[in-house]
Coordinates of C-alpha atoms in Angstrom, one line a residue:
X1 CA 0.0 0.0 0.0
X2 CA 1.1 3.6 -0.8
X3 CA 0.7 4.6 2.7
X4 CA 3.1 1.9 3.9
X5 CA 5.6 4.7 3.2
X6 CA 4.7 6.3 6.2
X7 CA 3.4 3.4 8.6
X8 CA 5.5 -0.1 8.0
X9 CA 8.7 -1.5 9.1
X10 CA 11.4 -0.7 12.1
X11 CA 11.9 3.3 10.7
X12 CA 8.3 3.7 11.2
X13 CA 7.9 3.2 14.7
X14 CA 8.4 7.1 14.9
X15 CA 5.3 7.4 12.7
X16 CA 3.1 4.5 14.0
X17 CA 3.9 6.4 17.3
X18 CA 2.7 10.1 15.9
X19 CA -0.4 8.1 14.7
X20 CA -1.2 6.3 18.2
X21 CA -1.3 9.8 20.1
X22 CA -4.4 10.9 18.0
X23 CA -5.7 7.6 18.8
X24 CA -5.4 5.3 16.6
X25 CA -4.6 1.7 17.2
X26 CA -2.6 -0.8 15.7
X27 CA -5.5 -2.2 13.6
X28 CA -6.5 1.4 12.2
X29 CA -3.0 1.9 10.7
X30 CA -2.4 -1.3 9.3
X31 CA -5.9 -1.1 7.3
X32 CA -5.9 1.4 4.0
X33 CA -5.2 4.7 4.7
X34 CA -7.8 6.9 3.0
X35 CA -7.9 10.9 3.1
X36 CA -11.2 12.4 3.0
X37 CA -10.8 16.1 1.7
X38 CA -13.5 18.1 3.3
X39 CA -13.9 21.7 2.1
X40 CA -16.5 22.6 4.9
X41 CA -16.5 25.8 6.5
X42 CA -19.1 28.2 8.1
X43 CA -18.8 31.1 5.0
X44 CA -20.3 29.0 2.2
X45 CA -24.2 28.2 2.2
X46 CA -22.8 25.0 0.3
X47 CA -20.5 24.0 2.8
X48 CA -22.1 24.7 5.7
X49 CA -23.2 21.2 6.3
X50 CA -20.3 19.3 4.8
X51 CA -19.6 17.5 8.1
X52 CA -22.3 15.8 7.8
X53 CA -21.6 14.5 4.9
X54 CA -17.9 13.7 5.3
X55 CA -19.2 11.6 8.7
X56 CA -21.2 9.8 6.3
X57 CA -17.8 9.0 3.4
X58 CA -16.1 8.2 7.0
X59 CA -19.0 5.5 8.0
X60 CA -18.6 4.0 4.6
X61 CA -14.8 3.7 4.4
X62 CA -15.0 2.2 8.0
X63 CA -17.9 -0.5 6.4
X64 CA -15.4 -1.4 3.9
X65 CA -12.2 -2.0 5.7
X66 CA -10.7 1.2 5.6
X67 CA -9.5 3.9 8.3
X68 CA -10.6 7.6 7.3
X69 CA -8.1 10.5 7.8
X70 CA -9.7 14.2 7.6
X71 CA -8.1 17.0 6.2
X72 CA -9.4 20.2 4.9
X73 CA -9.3 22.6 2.0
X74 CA -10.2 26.4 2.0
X75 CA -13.4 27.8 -0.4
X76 CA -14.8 30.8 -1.5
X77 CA -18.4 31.5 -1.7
X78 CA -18.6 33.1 -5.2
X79 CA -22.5 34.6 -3.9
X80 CA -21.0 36.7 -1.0
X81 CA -17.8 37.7 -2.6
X82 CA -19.4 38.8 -5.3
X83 CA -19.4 42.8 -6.8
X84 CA -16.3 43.9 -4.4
X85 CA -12.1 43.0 -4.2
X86 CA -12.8 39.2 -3.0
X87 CA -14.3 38.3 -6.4
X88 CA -10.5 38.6 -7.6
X89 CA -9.8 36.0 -5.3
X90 CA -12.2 33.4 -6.1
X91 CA -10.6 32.0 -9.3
X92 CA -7.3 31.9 -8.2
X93 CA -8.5 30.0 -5.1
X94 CA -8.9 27.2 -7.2
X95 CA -4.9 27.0 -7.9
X96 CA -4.6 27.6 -4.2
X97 CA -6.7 24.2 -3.7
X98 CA -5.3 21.9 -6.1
X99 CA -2.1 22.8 -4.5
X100 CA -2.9 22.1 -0.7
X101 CA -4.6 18.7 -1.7
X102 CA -1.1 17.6 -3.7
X103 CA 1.1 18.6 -0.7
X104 CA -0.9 16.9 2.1
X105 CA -1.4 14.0 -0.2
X106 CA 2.3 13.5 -0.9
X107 CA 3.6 15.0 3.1
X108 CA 1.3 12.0 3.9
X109 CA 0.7 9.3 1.7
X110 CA -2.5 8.0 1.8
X111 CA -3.8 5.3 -0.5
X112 CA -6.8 6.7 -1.7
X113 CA -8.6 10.0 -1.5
X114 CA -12.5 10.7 -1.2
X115 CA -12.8 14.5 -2.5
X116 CA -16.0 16.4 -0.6
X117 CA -16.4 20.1 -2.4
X118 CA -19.9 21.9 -3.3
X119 CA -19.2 24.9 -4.7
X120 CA -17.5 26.6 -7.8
X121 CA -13.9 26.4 -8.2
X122 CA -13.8 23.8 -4.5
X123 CA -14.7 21.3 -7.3
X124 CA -12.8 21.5 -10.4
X125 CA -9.5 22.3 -7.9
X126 CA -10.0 19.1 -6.4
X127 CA -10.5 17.6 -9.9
X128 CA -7.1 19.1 -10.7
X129 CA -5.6 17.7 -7.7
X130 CA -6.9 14.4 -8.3
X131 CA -5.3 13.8 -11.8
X132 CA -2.5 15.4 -11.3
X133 CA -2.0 13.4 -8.2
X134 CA -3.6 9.9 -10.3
X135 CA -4.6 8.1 -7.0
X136 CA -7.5 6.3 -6.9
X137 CA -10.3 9.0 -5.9
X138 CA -13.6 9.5 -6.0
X139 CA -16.2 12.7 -5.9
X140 CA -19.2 13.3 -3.3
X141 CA -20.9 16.6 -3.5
X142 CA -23.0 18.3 -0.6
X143 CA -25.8 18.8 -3.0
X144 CA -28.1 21.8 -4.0
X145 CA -30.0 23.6 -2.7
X146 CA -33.8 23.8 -2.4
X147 CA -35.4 26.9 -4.8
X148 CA -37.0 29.2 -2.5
X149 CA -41.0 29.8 -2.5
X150 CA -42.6 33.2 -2.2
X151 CA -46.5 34.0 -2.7
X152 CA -46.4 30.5 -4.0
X153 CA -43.4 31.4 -7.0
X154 CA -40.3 29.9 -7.0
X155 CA -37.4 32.1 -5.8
X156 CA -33.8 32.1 -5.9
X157 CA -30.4 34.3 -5.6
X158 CA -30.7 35.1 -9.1
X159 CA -34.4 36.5 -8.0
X160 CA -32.0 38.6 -5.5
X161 CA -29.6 40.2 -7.7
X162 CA -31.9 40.9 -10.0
X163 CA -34.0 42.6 -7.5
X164 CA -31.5 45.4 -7.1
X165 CA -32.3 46.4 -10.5
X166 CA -35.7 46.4 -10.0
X167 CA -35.8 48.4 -6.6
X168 CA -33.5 51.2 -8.9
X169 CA -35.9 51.3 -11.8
X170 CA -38.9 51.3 -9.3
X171 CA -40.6 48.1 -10.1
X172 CA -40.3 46.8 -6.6
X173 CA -40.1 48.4 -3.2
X174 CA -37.6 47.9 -1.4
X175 CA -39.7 46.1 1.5
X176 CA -40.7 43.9 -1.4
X177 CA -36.9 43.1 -2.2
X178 CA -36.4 42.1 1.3
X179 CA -39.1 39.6 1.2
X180 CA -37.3 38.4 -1.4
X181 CA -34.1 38.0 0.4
X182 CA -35.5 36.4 3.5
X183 CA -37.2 33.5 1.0
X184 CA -34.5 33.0 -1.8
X185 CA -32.3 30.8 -0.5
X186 CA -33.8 28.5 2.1
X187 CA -31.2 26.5 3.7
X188 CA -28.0 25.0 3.2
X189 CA -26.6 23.2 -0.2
X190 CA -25.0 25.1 -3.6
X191 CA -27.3 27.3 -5.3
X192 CA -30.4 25.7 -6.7
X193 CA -30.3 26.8 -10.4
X194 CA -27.8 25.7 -13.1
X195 CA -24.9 28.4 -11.7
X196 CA -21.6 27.2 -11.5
X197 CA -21.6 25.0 -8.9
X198 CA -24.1 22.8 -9.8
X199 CA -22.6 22.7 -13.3
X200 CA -19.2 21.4 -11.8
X201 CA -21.1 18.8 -10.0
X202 CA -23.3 17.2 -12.7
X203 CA -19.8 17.7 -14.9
X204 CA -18.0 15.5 -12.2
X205 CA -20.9 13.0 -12.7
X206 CA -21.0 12.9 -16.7
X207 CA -17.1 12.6 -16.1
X208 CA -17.2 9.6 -14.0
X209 CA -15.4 10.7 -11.1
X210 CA -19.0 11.1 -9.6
X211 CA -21.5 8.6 -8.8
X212 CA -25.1 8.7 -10.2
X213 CA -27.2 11.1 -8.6
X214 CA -23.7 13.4 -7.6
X215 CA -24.7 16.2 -9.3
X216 CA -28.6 16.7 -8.9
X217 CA -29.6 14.7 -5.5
X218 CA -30.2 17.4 -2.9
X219 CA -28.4 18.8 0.3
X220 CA -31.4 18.4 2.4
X221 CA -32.2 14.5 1.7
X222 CA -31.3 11.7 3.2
X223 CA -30.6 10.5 -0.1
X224 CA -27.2 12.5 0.0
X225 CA -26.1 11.1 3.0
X226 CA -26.4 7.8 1.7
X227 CA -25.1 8.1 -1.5
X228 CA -22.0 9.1 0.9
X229 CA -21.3 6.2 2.7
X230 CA -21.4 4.7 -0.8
X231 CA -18.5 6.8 -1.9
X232 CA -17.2 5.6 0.9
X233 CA -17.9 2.2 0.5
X234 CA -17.0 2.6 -3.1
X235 CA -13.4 4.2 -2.7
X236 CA -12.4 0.9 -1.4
X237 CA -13.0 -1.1 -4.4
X238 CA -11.7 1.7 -6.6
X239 CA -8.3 0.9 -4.1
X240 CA -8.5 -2.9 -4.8
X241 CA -8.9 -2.6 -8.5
X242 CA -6.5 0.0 -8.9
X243 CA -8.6 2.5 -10.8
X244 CA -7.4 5.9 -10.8
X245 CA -8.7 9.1 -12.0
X246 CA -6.5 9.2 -15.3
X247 CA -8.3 5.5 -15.9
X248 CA -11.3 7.2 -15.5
X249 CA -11.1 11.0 -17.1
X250 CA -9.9 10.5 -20.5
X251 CA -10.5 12.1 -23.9
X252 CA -13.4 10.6 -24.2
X253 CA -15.3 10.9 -20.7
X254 CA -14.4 15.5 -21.1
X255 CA -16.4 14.7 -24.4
X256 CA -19.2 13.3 -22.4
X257 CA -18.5 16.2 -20.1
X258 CA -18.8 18.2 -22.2
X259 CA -21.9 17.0 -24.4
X260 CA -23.5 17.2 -20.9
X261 CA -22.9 20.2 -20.2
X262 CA -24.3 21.4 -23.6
X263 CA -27.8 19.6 -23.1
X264 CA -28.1 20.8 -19.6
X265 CA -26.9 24.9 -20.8
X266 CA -24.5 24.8 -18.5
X267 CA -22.3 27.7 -17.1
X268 CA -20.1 29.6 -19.1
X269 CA -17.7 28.9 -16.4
X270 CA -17.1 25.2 -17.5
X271 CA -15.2 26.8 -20.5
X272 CA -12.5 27.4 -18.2
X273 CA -12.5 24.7 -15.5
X274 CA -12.6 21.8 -18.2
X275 CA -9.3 22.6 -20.1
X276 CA -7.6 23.0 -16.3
X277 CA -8.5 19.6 -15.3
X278 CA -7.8 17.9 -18.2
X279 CA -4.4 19.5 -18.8
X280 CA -3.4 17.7 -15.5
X281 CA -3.9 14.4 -17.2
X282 CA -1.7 15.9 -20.3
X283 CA -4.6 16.2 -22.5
X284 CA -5.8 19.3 -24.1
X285 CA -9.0 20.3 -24.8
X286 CA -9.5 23.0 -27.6
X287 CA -12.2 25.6 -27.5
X288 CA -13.5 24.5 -31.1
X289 CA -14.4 21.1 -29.4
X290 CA -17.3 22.9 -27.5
X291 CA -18.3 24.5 -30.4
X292 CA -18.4 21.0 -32.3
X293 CA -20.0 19.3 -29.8
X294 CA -22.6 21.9 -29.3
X295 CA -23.6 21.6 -33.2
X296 CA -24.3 18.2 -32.2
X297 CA -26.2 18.5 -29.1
X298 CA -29.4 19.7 -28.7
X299 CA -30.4 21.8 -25.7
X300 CA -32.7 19.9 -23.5
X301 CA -32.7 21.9 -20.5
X302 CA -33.8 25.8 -19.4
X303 CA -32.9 25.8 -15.2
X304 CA -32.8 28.9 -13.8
X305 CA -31.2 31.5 -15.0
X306 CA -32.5 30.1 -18.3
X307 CA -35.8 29.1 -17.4
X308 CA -38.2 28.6 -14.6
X309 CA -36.8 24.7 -13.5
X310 CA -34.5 24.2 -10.9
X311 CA -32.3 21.3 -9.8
X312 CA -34.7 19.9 -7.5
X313 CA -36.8 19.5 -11.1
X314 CA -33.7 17.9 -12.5
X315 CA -33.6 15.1 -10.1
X316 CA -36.9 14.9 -9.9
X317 CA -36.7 14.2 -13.9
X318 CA -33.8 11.0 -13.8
X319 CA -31.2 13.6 -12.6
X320 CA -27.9 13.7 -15.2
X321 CA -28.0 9.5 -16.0
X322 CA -31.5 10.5 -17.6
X323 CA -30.0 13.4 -19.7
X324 CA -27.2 11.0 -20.7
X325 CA -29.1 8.3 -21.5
X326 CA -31.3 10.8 -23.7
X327 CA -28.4 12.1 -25.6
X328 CA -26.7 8.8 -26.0
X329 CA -29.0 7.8 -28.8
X330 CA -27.4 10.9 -30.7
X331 CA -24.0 8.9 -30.6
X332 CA -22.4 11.6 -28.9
X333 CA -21.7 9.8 -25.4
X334 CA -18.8 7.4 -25.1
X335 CA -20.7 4.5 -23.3
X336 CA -17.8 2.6 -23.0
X337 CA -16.2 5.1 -21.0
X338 CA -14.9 3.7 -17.4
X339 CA -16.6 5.3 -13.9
X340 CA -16.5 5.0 -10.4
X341 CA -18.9 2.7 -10.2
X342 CA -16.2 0.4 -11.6
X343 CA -18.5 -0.2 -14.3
X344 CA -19.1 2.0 -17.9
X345 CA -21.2 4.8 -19.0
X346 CA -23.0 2.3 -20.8
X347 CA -23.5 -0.1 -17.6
X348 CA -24.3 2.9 -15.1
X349 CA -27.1 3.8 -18.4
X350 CA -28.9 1.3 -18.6
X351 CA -31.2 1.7 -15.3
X352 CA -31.7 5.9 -16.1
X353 CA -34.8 7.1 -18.2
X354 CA -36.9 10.4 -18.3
X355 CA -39.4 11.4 -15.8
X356 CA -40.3 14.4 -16.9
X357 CA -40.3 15.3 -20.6
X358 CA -40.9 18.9 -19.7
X359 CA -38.0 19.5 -17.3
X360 CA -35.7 17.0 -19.5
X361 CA -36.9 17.4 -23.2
X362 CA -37.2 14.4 -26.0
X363 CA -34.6 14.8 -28.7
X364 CA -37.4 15.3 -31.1
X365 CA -38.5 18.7 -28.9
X366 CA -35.4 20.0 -28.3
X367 CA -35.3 23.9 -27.1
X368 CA -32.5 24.5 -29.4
X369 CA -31.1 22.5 -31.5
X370 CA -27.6 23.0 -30.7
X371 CA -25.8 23.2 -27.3
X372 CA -26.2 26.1 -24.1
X373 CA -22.6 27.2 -24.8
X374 CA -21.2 28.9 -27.9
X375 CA -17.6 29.7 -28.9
X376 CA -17.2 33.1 -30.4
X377 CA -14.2 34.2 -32.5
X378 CA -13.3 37.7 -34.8
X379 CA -10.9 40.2 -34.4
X380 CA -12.4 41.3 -30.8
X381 CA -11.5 37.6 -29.9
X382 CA -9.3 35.9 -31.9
X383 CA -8.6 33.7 -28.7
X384 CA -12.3 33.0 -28.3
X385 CA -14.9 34.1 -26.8
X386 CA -18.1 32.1 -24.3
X387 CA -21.4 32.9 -24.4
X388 CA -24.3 30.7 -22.7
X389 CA -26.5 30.9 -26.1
X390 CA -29.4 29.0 -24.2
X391 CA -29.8 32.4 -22.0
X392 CA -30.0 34.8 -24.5
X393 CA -33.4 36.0 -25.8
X394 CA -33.9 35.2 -30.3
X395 CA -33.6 39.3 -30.6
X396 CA -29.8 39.2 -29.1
X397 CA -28.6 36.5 -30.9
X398 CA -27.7 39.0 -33.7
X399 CA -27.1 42.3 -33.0
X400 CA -25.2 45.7 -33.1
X401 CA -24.7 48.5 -30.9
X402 CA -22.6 51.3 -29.8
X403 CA -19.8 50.5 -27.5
X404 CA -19.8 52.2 -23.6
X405 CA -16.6 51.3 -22.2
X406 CA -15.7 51.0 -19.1
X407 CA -12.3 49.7 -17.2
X408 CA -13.8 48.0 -14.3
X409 CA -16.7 46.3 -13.0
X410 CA -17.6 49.0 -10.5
X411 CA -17.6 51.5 -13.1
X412 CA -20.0 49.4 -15.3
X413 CA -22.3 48.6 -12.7
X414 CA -22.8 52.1 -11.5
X415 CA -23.6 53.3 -14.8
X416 CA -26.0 50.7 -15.1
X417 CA -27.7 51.4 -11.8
X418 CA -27.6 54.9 -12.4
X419 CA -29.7 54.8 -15.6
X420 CA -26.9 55.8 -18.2
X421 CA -27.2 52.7 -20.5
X422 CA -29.9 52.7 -23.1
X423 CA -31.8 50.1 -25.2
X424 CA -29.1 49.2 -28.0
X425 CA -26.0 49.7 -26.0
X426 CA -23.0 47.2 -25.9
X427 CA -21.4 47.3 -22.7
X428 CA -17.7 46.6 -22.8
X429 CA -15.6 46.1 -19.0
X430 CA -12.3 45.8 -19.5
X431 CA -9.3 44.8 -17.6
X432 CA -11.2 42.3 -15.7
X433 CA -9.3 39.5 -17.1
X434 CA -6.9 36.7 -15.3
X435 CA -3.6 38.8 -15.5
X436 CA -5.6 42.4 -15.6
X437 CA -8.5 41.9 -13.0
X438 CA -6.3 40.2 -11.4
X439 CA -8.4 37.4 -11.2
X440 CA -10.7 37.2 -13.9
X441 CA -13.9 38.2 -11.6
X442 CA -17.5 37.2 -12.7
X443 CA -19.5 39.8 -13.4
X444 CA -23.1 39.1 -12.0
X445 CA -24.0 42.1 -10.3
X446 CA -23.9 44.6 -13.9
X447 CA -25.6 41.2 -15.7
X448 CA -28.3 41.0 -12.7
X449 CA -28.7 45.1 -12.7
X450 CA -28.9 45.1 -16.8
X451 CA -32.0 42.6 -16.1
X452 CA -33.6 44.2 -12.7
X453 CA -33.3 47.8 -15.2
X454 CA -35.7 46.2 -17.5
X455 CA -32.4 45.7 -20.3
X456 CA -31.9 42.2 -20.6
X457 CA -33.4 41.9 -24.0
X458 CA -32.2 44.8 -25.5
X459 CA -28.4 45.3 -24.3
X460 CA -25.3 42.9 -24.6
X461 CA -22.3 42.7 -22.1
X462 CA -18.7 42.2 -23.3
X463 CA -15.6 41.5 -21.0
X464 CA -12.4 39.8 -20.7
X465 CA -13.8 38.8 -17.0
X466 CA -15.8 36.1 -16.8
X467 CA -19.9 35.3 -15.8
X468 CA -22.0 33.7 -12.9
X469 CA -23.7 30.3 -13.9
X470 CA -26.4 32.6 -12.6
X471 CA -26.1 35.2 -15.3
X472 CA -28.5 35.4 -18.5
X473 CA -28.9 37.6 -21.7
X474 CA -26.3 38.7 -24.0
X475 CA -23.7 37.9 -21.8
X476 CA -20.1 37.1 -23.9
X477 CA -16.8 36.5 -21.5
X478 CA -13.8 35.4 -21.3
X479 CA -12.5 37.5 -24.7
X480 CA -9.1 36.5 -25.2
X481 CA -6.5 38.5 -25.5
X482 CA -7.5 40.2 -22.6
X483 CA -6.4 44.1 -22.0
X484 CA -4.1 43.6 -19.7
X485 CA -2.3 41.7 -22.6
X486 CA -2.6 44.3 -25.3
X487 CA -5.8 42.5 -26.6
X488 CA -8.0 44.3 -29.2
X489 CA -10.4 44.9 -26.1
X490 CA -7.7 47.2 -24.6
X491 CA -8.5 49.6 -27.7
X492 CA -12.4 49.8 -28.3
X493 CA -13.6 53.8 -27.6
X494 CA -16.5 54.8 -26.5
X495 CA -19.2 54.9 -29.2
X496 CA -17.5 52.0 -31.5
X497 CA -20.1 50.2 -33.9
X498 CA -20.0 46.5 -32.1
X499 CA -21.2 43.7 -34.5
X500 CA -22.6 40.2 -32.4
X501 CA -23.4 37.4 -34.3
X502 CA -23.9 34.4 -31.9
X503 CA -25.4 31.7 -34.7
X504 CA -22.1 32.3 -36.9
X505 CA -19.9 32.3 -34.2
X506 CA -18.9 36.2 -34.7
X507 CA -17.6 38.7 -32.4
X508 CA -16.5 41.9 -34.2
X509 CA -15.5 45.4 -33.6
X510 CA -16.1 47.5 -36.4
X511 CA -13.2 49.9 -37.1
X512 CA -10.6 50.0 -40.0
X513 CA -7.4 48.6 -39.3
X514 CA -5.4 51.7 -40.3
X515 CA -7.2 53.3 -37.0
X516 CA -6.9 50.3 -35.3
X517 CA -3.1 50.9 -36.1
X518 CA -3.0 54.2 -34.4
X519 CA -4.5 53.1 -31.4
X520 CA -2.2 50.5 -30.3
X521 CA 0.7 53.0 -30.8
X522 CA -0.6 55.0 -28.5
X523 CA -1.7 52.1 -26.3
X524 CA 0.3 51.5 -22.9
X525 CA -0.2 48.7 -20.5
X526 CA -1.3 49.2 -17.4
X527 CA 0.4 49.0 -14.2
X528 CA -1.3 45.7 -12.4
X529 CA -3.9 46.5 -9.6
X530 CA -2.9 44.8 -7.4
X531 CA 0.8 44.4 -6.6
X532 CA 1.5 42.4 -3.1
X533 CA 0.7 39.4 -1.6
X534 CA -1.0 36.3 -3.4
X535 CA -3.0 38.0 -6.3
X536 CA 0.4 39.5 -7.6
X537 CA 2.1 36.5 -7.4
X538 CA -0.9 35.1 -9.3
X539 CA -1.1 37.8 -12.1
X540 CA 2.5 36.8 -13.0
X541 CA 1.9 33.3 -13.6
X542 CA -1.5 32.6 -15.3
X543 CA -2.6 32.2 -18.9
X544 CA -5.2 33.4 -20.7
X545 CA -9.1 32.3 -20.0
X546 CA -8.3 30.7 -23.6
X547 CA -6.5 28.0 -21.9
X548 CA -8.5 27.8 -19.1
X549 CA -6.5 30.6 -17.5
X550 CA -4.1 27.4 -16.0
X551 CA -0.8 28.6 -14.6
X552 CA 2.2 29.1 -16.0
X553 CA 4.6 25.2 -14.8
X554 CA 7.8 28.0 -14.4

């Protein structure tokens, strides 16, 4: 066993002895070794009740023949640092993680790991630490969290930020908003719509580093706590047959990923967690390959922000296997691809089907018929550009406007609230990027304001940042090269003609190239904004959002 390093033979009676004064015995350390990383804290509404769960992965590895060793991660909750300085912070967390996981995994060598995250970048910076690490692993979420109910409508934080914009433009008081607030988000799991979190977790599902009903079973059920001490139970058998994560998470099982994600109209974010796992198991995963899967995928599903269903509906519908197994008669999911089940795709498939053909739609009623995510390219992106196409209303899909620029979030926002963008404007924030913000912050607060001001069907929003799972409408991030790098970004003036062309894949700022020219002459980069401490160290080492803004090896 890999943990014999640090438990067998004469050397180790040091060790043996470190591990008897926490209390462990003879026959705990000469069993398995298994770390269980649990990201719980007391900041994150989908952490809050991780130690229940990680009792539960604990139970199972005991069942099993195994002796559980706890350790813990940190995580940012992306809801509460949202619209301020600790946005910057939330992304490059997930380095942060992936890190901390490899060193008290290799300090202490266990023989397996059971990984516990919930929310945004907690899960693919476990995902990363797990291939890069190649032990045998496996995934159990917290779950999501229950939709609010208000006046007998379903609520959520999305109904919250929008509601800022609403109180501004006077369509709600703001008594009413408060109501809203007290009922949006009734108790503890990640946030109930399709945002980023739940994303990550059905992705770690379709992957197969999750077991069935990872991704969609919620916080609040006892189901979750069972499915736990399976993990637990399972991670065992993963240990005896020797099935690691690279088995697992090839090629083929991000295509399923991936497929997934574009049935469900997933969060833009995925675009950028994706790539960053996979490059840990060496294999790269171009932005066209979203854009070829989409064209191949229909879009079954509209959760909120895209529609009214949440992922209570989801589960309540056969959960991802049912998606899967709906999309898998379009040849576009490997079903031969391994899982932690120990069995396939195809194996784990063959027990799903549709409960619901309105919250998970037959191929033959598709909402779109291609994918939720689309790659956008031109000379405002020639590194690509993500836009969650399921969110945007028919109107926006082509369009044209004016540009108002702005150079930070803040700025953007204000001018939102403060009623200086029109019907027909194209928003451009700038220097929001991985290297620029630093960071690369997601910009849900102007998205949320440009709805809650009545503009979500008339008004795009352009940046090098990046966007909430929760945002929706014309919404196109990530734009690579990003200012900070002397992207074309950097050099769009205010009242540029913008062209947007979502079907065709088209991103395009309108302006001859002998002006162009001129500009980025004149054009000098910007001191960074933040230039101490972790984010500066940060700034200096990561790539663009076009590789999945992974940092630099040296």
């Amino acid at each position: 066993m890999r943990s014999d390093l640090m438990k067998k033979g004469l050397e180790r009676a040091p060790h043996r002895s470190l591990f008897k004064s926490m209390g462990y015995t003879d026959e705990e350390i000469a069993r398995p070794l298994i770390g269980v990383v649990n990201s719980a804290n007391e900041i994150v509404p989908g952490h809050i009740h991780l130690d229940i769960i990680c009792e539960a992965v604990k139970s199972g590895i005991r069942m099993a023949g195994g002796t559980p060793v706890e350790f813990p991660v940190i995580g940012v909750c992306d809801g509460i640092a949202m619209g301020h300085r600790g946005m910057k912070y939330s992304l490059a967390s997930r380095e942060l993680i992936a890190d901390s996981v490899e060193i008290m995994a290799v300090a202490h060598p266990f023989d397996a790991l059971v990984f516990i995250p919930n929310c945004d970048k907690i899960i693919p910076g476990m995902l990363m630490a797990a291939l890069r690490l190649n032990i045998p692993a496996i995934f159990i979420s917290g779950g999501p969290m229950l939709a609010g109910s208000m006046e007998g409508k379903k609520v959520d934080l999305i109904s919250v930020f929008e509601g800022v914009g609403r109180v501004k433009s006077r369509q709600i008081t703001l008594n009413e908003l408060r109501k809203i607030e007290d009922c949006a988000c009734p108790g503890c799991g990640s946030c109930s719509g399709m945002y980023t979190a739940n994303t990550m977790n059905c992705m770690t599902e379709a992957l197969g580093m999750g077991l069935p009903g990872n991704g969609t079973i919620l916080a609040v059920h006892a189901a979750r706590v069972r499915l736990a001490k399976k993990a637990g139970i399972k991670i065992l058998e993963l240990l005896k047959k020797n099935i690691k994560p690279r088995n697992i998470a090839k090629l083929d099982a991000f295509k399923n990923a991936i497929a997934v994600d574009m049935a469900l109209g997933g969060s833009t974010n995925t675009v950028l967690h994706l790539p960053a796992i996979a490059h840990e198991a060496g294999i790269k995963l171009d932005l066209d390959l979203f854009n070829k899967l989409s064209e191949k995928t229909p879009n079954l599903c509209k959760l909120s922000p895209a529609g009214a269903h949440h992922i209570e509906d989801l589960d309540a519908a056969g959960g991802v296997q049912a998606v899967m197994k709906e999309i898998s008669k379009l040849g576009v999911i490997n079903e031969k691809a391994l899982t932690v089940t120990g069995e396939t795709v195809g194996k784990n498939l063959k027990a799903a089907r549709v409960l619901n053909n309105e919250v998970i739609r037959p191929l033959k009623n598709p909402y779109t018929q291609e994918g939720g995510i689309a790659i956008l390219r031109g000379n405002l992106a020639p590194g690509g550009a993500v836009v969650k196409q399921s969110a945007v209303v028919p109107g926006m899909l082509v369009n044209k406007g004016r540009a108002r620029v702005f150079d930070s979030e803040e700025e953007g926002t204000k001018a939102i609230l403060d009623g200086k963008i029109k019907a027909g404007d194209v928003i451009v924030i700038r220097y929001e990027g991985p290297k620029g913000g630093p960071g690369m912050r997601e910009m849900l607060a102007p998205t949320s304001a440009i709805s809650g001001m009545g503009l979500g069907e008339s008004v795009a929003l352009l940046t090098d940042g990046r966007f909430s799972g929760g945002s929706r409408g014309a919404a196109i991030g990530h734009i690579s090269p990003e200012a900070a790098e002397g992207g074309l970004i950097a050099l769009v003036r205010e009242g540029d003609l913008i062209t947007i062309d979502i079907p065709k894949r088209k991103l395009t700022l309108k302006v001859n190239s002998e002006e162009l020219r001129r500009r980025k002459n004149a054009w000098k980069p910007r001191a960074p904004a933040i230039q101490s401490g972790y984010l500066s160290r940060y700034s200096s080492l990561v790539t663009s959002a076009s590789t999945g803004a992974i940092l630099k090896d040296r």
